[in-house]
PDB file of C-alpha atoms in Angstrom:
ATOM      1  CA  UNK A  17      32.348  21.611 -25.366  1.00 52.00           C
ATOM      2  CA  UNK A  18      36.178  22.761 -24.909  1.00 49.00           C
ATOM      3  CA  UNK A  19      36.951  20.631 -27.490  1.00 53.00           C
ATOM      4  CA  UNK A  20      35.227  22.136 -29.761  1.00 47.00           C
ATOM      5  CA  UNK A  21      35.945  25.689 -29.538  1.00 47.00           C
ATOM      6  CA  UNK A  22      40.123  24.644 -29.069  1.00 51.00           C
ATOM      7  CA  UNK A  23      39.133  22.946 -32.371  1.00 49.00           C
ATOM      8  CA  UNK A  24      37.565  26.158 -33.870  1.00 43.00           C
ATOM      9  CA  UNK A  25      40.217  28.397 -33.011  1.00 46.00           C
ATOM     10  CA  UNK A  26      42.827  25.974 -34.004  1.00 52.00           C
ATOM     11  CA  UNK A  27      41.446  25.907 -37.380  1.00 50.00           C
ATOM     12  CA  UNK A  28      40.766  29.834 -37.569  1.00 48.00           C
ATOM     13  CA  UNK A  29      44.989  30.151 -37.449  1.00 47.00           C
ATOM     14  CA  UNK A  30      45.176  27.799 -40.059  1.00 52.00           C
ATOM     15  CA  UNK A  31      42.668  29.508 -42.494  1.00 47.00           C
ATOM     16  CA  UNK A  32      44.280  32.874 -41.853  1.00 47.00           C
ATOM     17  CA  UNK A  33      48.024  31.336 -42.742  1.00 52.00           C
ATOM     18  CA  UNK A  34      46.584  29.475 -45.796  1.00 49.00           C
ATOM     19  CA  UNK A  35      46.568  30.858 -49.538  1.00 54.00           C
ATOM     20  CA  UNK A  36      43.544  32.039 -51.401  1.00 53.00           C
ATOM     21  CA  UNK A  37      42.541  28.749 -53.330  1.00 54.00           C
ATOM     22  CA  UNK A  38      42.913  26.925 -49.780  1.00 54.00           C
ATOM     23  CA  UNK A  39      40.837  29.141 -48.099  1.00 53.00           C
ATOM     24  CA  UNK A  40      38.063  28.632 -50.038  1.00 60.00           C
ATOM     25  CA  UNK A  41      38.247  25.120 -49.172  1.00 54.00           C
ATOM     26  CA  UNK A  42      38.569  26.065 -45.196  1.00 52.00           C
ATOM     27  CA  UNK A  43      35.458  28.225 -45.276  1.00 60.00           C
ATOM     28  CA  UNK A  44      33.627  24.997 -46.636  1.00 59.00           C
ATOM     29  CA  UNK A  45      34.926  22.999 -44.072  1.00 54.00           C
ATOM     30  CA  UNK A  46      34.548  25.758 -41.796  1.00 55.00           C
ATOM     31  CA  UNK A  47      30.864  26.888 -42.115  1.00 64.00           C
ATOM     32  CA  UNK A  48      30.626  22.536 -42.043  1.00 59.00           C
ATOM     33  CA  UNK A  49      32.150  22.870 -38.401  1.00 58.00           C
ATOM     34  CA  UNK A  50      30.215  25.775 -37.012  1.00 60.00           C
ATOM     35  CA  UNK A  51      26.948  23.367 -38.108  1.00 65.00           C
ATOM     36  CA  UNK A  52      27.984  20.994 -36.589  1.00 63.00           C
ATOM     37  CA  UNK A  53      29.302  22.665 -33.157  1.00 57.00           C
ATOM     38  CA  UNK A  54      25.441  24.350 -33.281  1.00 65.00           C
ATOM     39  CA  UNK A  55      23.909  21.171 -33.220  1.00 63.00           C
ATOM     40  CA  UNK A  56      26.351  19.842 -30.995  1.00 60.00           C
ATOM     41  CA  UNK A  57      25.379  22.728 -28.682  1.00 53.00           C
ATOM     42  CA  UNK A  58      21.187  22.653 -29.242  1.00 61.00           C
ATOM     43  CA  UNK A  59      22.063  18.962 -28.422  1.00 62.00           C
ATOM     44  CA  UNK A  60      23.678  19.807 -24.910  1.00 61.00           C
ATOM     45  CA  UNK A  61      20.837  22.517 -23.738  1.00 55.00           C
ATOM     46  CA  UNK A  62      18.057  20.205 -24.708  1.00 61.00           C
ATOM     47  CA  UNK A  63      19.312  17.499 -22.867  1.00 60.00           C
ATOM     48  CA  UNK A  64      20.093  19.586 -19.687  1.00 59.00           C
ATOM     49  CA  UNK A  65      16.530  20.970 -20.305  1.00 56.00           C
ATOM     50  CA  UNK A  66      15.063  17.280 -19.826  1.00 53.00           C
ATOM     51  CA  UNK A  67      17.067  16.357 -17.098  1.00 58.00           C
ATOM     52  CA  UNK A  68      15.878  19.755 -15.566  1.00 52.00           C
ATOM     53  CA  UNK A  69      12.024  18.520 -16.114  1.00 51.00           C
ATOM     54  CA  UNK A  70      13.004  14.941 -14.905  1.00 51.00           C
ATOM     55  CA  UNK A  71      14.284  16.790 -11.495  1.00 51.00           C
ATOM     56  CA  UNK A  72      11.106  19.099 -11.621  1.00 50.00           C
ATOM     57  CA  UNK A  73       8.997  15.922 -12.090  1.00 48.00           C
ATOM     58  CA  UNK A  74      10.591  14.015  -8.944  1.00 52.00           C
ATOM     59  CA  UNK A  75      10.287  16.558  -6.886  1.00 60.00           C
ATOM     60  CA  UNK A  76       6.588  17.717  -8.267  1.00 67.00           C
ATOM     61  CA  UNK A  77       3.966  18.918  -5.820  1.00 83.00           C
ATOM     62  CA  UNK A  78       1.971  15.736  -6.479  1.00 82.00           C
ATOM     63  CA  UNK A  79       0.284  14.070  -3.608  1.00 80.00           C
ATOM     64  CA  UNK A  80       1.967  11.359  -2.284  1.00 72.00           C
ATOM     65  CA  UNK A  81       0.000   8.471  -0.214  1.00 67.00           C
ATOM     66  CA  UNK A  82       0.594   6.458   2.501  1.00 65.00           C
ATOM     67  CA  UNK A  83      -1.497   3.766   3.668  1.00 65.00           C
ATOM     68  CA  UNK A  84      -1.602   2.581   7.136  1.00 63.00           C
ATOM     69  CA  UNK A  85      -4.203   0.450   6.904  1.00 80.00           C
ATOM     70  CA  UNK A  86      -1.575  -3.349   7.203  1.00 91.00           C
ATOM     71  CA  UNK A  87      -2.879  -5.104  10.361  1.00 95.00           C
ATOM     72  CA  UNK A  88      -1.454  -5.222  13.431  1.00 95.00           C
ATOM     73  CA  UNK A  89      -1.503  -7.864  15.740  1.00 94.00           C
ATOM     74  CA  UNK A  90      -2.737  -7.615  19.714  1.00 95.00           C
ATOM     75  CA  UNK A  91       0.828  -7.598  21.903  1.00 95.00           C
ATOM     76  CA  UNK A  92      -1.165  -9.733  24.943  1.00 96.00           C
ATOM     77  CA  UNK A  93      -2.669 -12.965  24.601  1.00 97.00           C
ATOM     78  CA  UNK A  94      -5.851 -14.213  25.448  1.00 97.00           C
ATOM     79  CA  UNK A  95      -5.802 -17.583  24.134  1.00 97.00           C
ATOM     80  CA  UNK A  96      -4.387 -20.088  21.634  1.00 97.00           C
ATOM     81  CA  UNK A  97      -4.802 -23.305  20.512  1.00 94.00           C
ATOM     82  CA  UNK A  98      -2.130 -25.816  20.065  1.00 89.00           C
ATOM     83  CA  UNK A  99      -2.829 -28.922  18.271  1.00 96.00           C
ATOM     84  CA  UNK A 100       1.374 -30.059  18.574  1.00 95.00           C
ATOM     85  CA  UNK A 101       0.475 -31.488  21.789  1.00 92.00           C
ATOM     86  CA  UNK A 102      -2.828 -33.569  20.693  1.00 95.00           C
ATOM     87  CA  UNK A 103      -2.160 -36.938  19.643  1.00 96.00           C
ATOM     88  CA  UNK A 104      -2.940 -37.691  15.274  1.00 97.00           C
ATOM     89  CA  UNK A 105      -6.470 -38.560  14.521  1.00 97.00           C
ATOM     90  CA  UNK A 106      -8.108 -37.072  17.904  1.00 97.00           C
ATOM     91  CA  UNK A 107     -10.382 -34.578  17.763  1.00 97.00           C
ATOM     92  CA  UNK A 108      -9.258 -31.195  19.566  1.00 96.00           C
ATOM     93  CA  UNK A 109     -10.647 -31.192  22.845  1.00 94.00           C
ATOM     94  CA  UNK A 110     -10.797 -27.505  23.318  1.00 96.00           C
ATOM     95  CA  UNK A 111     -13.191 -27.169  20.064  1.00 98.00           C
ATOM     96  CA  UNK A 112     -16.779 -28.693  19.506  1.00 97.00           C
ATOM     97  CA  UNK A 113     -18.458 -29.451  16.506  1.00 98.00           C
ATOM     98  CA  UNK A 114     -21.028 -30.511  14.635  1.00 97.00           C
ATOM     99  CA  UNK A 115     -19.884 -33.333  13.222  1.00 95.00           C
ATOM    100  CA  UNK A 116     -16.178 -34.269  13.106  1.00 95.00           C
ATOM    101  CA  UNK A 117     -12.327 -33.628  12.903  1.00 97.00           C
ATOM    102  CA  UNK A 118      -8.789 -35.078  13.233  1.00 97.00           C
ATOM    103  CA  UNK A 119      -5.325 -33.727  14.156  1.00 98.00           C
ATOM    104  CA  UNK A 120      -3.073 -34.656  11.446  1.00 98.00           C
ATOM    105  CA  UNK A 121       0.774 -33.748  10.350  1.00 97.00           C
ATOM    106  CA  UNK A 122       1.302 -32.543   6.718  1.00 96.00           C
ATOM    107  CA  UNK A 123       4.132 -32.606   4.039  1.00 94.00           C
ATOM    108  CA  UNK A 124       5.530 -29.207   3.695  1.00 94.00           C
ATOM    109  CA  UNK A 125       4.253 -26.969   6.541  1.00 97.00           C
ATOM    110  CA  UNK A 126       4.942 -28.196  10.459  1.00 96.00           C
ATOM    111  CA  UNK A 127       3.173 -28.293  13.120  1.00 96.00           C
ATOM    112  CA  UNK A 128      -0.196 -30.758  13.091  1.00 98.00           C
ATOM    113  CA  UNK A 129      -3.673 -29.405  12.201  1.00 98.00           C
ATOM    114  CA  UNK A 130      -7.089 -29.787  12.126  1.00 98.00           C
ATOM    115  CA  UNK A 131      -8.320 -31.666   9.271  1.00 98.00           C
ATOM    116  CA  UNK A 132     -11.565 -30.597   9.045  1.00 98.00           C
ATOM    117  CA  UNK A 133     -14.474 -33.026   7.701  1.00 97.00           C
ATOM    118  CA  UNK A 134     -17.012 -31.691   5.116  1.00 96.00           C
ATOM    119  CA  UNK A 135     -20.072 -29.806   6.396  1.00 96.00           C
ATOM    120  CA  UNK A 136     -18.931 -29.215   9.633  1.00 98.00           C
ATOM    121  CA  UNK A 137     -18.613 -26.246  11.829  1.00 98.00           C
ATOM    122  CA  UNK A 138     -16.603 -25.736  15.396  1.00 98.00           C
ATOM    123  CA  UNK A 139     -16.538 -23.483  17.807  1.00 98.00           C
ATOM    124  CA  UNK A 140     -14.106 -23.133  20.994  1.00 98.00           C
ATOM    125  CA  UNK A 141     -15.984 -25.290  23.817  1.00 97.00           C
ATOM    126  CA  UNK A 142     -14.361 -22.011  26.055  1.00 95.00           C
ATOM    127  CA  UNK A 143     -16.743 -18.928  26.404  1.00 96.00           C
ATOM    128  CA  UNK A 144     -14.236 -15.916  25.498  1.00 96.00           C
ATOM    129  CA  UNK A 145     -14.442 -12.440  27.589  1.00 94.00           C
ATOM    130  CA  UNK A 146     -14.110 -10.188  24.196  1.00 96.00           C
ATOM    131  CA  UNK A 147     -12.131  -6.593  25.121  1.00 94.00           C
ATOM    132  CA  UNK A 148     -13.769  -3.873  23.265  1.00 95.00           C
ATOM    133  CA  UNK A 149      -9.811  -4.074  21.266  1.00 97.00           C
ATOM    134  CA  UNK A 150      -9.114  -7.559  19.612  1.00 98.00           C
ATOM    135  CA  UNK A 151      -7.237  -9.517  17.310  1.00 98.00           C
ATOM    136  CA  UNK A 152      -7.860 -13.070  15.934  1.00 98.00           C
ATOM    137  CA  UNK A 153      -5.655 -15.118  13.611  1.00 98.00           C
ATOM    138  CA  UNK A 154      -5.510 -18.057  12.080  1.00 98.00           C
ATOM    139  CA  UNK A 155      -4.104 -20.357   8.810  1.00 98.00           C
ATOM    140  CA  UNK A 156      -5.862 -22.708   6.204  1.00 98.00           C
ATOM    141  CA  UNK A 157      -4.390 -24.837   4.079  1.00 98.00           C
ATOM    142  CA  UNK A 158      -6.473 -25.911   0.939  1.00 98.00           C
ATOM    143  CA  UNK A 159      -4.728 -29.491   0.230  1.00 97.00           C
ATOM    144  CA  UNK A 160      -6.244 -30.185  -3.219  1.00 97.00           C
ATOM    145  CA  UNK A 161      -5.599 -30.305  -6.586  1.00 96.00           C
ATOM    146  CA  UNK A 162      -7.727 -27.299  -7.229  1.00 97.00           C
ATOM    147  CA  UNK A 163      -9.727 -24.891  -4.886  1.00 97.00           C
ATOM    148  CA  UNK A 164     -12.763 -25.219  -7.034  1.00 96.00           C
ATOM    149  CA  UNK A 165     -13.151 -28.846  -5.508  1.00 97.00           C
ATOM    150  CA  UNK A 166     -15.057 -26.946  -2.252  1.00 98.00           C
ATOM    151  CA  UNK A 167     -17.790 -25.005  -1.973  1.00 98.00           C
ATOM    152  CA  UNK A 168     -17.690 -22.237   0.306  1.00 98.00           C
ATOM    153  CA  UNK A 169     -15.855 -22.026   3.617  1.00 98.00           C
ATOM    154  CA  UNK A 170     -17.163 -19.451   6.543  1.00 98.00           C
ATOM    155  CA  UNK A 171     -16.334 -18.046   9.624  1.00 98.00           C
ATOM    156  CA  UNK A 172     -17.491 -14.571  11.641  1.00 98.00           C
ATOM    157  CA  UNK A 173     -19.336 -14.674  15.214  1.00 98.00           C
ATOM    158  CA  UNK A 174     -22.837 -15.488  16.479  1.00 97.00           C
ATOM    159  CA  UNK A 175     -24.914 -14.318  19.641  1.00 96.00           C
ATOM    160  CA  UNK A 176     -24.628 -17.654  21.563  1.00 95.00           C
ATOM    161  CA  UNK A 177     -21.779 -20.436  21.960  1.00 96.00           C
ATOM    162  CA  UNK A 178     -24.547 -23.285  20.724  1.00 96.00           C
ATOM    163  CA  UNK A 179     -23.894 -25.724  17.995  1.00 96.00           C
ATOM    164  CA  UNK A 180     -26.360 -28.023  17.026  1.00 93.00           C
ATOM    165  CA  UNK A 181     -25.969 -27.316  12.928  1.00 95.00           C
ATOM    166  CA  UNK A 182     -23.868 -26.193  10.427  1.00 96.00           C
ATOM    167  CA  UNK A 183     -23.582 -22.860   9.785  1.00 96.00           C
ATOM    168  CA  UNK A 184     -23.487 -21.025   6.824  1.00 92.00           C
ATOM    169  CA  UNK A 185     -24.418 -17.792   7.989  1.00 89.00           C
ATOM    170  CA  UNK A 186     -24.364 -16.476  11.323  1.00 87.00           C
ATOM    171  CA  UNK A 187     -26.617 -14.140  13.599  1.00 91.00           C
ATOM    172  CA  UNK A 188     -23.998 -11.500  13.679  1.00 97.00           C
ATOM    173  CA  UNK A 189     -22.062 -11.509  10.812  1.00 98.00           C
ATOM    174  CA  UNK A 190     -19.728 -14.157   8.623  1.00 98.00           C
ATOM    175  CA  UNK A 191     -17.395 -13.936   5.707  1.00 98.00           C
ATOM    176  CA  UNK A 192     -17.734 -16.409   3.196  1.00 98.00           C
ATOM    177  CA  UNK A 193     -14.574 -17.473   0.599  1.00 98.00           C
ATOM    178  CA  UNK A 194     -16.183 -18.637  -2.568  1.00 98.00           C
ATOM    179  CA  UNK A 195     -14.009 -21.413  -3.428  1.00 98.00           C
ATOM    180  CA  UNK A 196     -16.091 -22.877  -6.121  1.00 97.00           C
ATOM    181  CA  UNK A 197     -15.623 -20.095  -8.061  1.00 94.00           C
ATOM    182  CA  UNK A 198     -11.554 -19.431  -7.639  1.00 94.00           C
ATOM    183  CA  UNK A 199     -11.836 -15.808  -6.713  1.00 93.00           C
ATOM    184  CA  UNK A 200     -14.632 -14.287  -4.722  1.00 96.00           C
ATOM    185  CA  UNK A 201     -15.804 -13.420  -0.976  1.00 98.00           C
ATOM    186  CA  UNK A 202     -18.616 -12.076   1.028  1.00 97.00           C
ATOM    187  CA  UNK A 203     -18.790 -10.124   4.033  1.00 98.00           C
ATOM    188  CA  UNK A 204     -22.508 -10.422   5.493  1.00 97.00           C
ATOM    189  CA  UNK A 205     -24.045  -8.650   8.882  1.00 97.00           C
ATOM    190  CA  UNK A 206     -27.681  -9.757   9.878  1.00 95.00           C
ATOM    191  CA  UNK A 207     -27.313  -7.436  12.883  1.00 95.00           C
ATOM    192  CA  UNK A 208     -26.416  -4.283  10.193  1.00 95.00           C
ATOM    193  CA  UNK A 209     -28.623  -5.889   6.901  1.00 95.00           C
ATOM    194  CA  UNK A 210     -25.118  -5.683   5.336  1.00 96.00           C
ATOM    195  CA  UNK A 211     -24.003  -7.779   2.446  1.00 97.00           C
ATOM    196  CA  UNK A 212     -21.149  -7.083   0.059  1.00 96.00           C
ATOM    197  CA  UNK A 213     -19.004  -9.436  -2.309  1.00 97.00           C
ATOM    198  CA  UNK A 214     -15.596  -8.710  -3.877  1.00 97.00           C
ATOM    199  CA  UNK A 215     -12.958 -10.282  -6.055  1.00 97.00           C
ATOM    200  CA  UNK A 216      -9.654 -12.244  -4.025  1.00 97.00           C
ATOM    201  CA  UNK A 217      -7.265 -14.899  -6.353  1.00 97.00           C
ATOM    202  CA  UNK A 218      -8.417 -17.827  -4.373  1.00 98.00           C
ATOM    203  CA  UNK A 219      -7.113 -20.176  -6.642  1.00 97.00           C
ATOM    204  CA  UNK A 220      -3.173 -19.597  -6.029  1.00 97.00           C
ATOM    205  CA  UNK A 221      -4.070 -21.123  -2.412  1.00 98.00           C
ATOM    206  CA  UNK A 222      -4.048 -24.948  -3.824  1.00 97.00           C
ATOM    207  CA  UNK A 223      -1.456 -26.408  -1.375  1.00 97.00           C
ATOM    208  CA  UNK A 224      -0.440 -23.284  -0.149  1.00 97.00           C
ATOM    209  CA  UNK A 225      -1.355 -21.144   3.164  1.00 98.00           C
ATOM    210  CA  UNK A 226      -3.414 -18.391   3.936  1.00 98.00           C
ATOM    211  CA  UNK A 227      -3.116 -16.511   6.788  1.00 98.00           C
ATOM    212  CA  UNK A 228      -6.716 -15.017   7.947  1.00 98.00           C
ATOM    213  CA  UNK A 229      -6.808 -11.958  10.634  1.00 98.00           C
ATOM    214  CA  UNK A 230      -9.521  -9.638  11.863  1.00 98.00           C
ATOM    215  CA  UNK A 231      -8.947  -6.567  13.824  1.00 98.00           C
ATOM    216  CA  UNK A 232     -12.060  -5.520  16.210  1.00 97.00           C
ATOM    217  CA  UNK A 233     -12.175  -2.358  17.736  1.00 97.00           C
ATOM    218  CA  UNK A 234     -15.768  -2.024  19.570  1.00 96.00           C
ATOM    219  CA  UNK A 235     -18.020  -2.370  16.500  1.00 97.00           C
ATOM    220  CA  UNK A 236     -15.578  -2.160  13.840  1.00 97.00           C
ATOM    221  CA  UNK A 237     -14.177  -4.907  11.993  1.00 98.00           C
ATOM    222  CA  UNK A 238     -11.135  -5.342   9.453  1.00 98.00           C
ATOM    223  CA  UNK A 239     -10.728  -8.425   7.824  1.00 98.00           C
ATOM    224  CA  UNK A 240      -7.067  -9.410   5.885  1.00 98.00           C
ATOM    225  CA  UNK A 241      -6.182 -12.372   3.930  1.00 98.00           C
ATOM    226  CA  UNK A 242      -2.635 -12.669   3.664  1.00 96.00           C
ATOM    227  CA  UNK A 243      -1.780  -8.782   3.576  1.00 92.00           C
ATOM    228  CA  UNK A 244      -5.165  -7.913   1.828  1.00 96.00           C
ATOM    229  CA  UNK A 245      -8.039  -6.431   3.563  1.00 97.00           C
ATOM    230  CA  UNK A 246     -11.228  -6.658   2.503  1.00 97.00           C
ATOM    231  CA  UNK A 247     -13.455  -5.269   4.627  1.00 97.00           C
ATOM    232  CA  UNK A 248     -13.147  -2.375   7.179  1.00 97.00           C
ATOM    233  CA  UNK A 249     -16.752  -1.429   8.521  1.00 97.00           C
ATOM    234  CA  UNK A 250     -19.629  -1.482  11.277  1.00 97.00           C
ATOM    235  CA  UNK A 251     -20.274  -5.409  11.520  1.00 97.00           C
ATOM    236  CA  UNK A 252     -21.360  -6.114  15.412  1.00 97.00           C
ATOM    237  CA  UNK A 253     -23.957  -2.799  15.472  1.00 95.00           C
ATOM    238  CA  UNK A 254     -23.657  -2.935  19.518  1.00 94.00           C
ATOM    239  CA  UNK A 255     -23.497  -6.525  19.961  1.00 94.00           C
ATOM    240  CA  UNK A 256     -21.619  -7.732  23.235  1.00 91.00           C
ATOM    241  CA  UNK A 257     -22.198 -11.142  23.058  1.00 93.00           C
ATOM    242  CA  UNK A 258     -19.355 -12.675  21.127  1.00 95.00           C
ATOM    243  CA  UNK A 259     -18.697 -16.552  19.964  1.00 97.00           C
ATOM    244  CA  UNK A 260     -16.423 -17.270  17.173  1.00 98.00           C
ATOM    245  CA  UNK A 261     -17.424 -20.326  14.763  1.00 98.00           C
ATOM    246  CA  UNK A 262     -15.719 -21.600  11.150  1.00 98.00           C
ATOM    247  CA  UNK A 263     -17.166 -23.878   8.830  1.00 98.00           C
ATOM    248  CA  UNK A 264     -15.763 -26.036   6.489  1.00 98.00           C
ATOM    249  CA  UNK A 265     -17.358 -26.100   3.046  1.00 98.00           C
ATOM    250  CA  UNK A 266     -20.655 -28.211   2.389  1.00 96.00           C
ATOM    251  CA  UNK A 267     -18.750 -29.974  -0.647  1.00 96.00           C
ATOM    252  CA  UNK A 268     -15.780 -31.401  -1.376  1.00 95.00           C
ATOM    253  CA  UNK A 269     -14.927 -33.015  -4.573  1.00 96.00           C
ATOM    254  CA  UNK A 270     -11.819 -35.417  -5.200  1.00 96.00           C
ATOM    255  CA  UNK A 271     -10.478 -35.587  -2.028  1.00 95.00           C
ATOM    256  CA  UNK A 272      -9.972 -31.764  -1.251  1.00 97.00           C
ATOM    257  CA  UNK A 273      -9.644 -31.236   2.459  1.00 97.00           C
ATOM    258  CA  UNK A 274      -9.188 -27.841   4.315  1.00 98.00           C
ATOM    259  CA  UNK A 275      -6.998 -27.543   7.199  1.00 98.00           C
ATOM    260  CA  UNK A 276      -6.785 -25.269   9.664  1.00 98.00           C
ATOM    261  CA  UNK A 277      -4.343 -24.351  12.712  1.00 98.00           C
ATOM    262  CA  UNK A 278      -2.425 -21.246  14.241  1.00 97.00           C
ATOM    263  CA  UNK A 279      -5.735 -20.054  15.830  1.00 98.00           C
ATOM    264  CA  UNK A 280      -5.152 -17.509  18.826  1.00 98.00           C
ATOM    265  CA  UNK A 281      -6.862 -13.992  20.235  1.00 98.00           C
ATOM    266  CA  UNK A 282      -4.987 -11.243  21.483  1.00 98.00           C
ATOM    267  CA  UNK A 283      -5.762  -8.176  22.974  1.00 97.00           C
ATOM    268  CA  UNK A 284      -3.362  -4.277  23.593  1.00 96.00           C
ATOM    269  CA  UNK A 285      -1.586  -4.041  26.976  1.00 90.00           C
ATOM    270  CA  UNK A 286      -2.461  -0.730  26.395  1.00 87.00           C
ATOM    271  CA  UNK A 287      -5.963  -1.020  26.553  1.00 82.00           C
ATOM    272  CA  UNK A 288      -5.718  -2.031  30.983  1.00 67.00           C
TER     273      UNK A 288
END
């Protein structure tokens, strides 16, 4: 802006040394330069003006939001499985099922896991003392061209440690992932009459892993896959009596298996 008015003034001096004819010429020019030095200046307070409401904007009254809903892991363990130290092709000895299974390395991710075979559920052979404040975890692997090869895969709790069928629903509550269809889940509770379905991208999973957690606290039960939760509500309605179970899917088209491995419970040191 300096510029301009040294320009001004400069050219003022000039008009007022300059003859008659030529100053005719200079007011021209003149009146041309005081445009343009308005517009110039309009131009400088209405871009201050925006930046002003940019600055007003960021630092608006607006509600900000902050969800701390991510899960977070028990700090003290209560038990594991580790299928590394299980020779290939046995079935895990600290599981029981109806049917069958076999450790098994895999191209891309280490460690070895269960392969599980079709129709078959499992459940630890171990009867688990549940705290009122849990965590379980675990990882699948859909090795498949496409997830819509399977049907549906479960796994939730049940009232006993039995096994004498496959189970596609429990007596306490399950979560089903749709696989047939690429992109939905259910959440069920018999104990609660609940049932509810959503929408998860189950098809990105071909080849890939997914890493399952649920969060207990007394009743209450959050469910993530990967970082996603999808359901945070009443599910075990007072029940005590806790087994865990997981299911592989009741059909599996050209030579889709799921695997599954990482599986562990923890508790909160906090919580003695």
């Amino acid at each position: 802006m300096k510029s301009v008015y040294h320009f001004l003034l400069a050219t003022a001096l000039m008009l007022l040394s300059a003859p008659s004819s030529e100053a005719q010429i200079f007011d021209k020019i003149k009146n041309k330069i005081e445009d343009e030095a308005e517009k110039a200046v309009d131009k400088q307070l209405n871009k201050n003006s925006k930046d002003e409401r940019k600055t007003d904007s960021s630092n608006s009254n607006r509600i900000q939001i902050e969800d701390n809903g991510a899960f977070i892991a028990g700090d003290s363990l209560v038990y594991a499985t580790n299928f590394d130290r299980m020779a290939n092709g046995s079935m895990p000895d600290q599981w029981k099922s109806t049917g069958s299974g076999s450790i098994v390395k895999i191209s891309r991710f280490p460690g070895k896991w269960l392969n599980m075979s079709e129709r078959t559920s499992y459940k630890l052979k171990q009867n688990i003392a549940y705290p009122d404040r849990f965590t379980v975890e675990f990882d699948l692997i859909i090795a498949a061209d496409k997830v819509n090869d399977l049907s549906s895969l479960f796994f939730g709790f049940t009232k006993d440690n039995s096994l004498s069928r496959w189970i596609s629903n429990s007596n306490i509550w399950h979560a089903g992932l749709e696989y047939m269809n690429s992109k939905d889940f259910v959440v069920s509770s018999k104990v609660r009459d609940l049932y509810r379905t959503g929408g998860f991208d189950l098809g990105v999973y071909a080849n890939q892993k997914m890493h399952v957690a649920i969060a207990v606290d007394g009743d209450r039960v959050k469910i993530y896959l990967d970082d996603t939760k999808i359901a945070d509500t009443d599910l075990f309605r007072g029940q005590k009596f806790r087994h865990f179970f997981i299911s592989s899917p009741l059909r599996s088209d050209s030579g889709a298996s799921v695997l599954f491995g990482n599986f562990r419970i923890d508790t909160f040191k906090e919580d003695f």
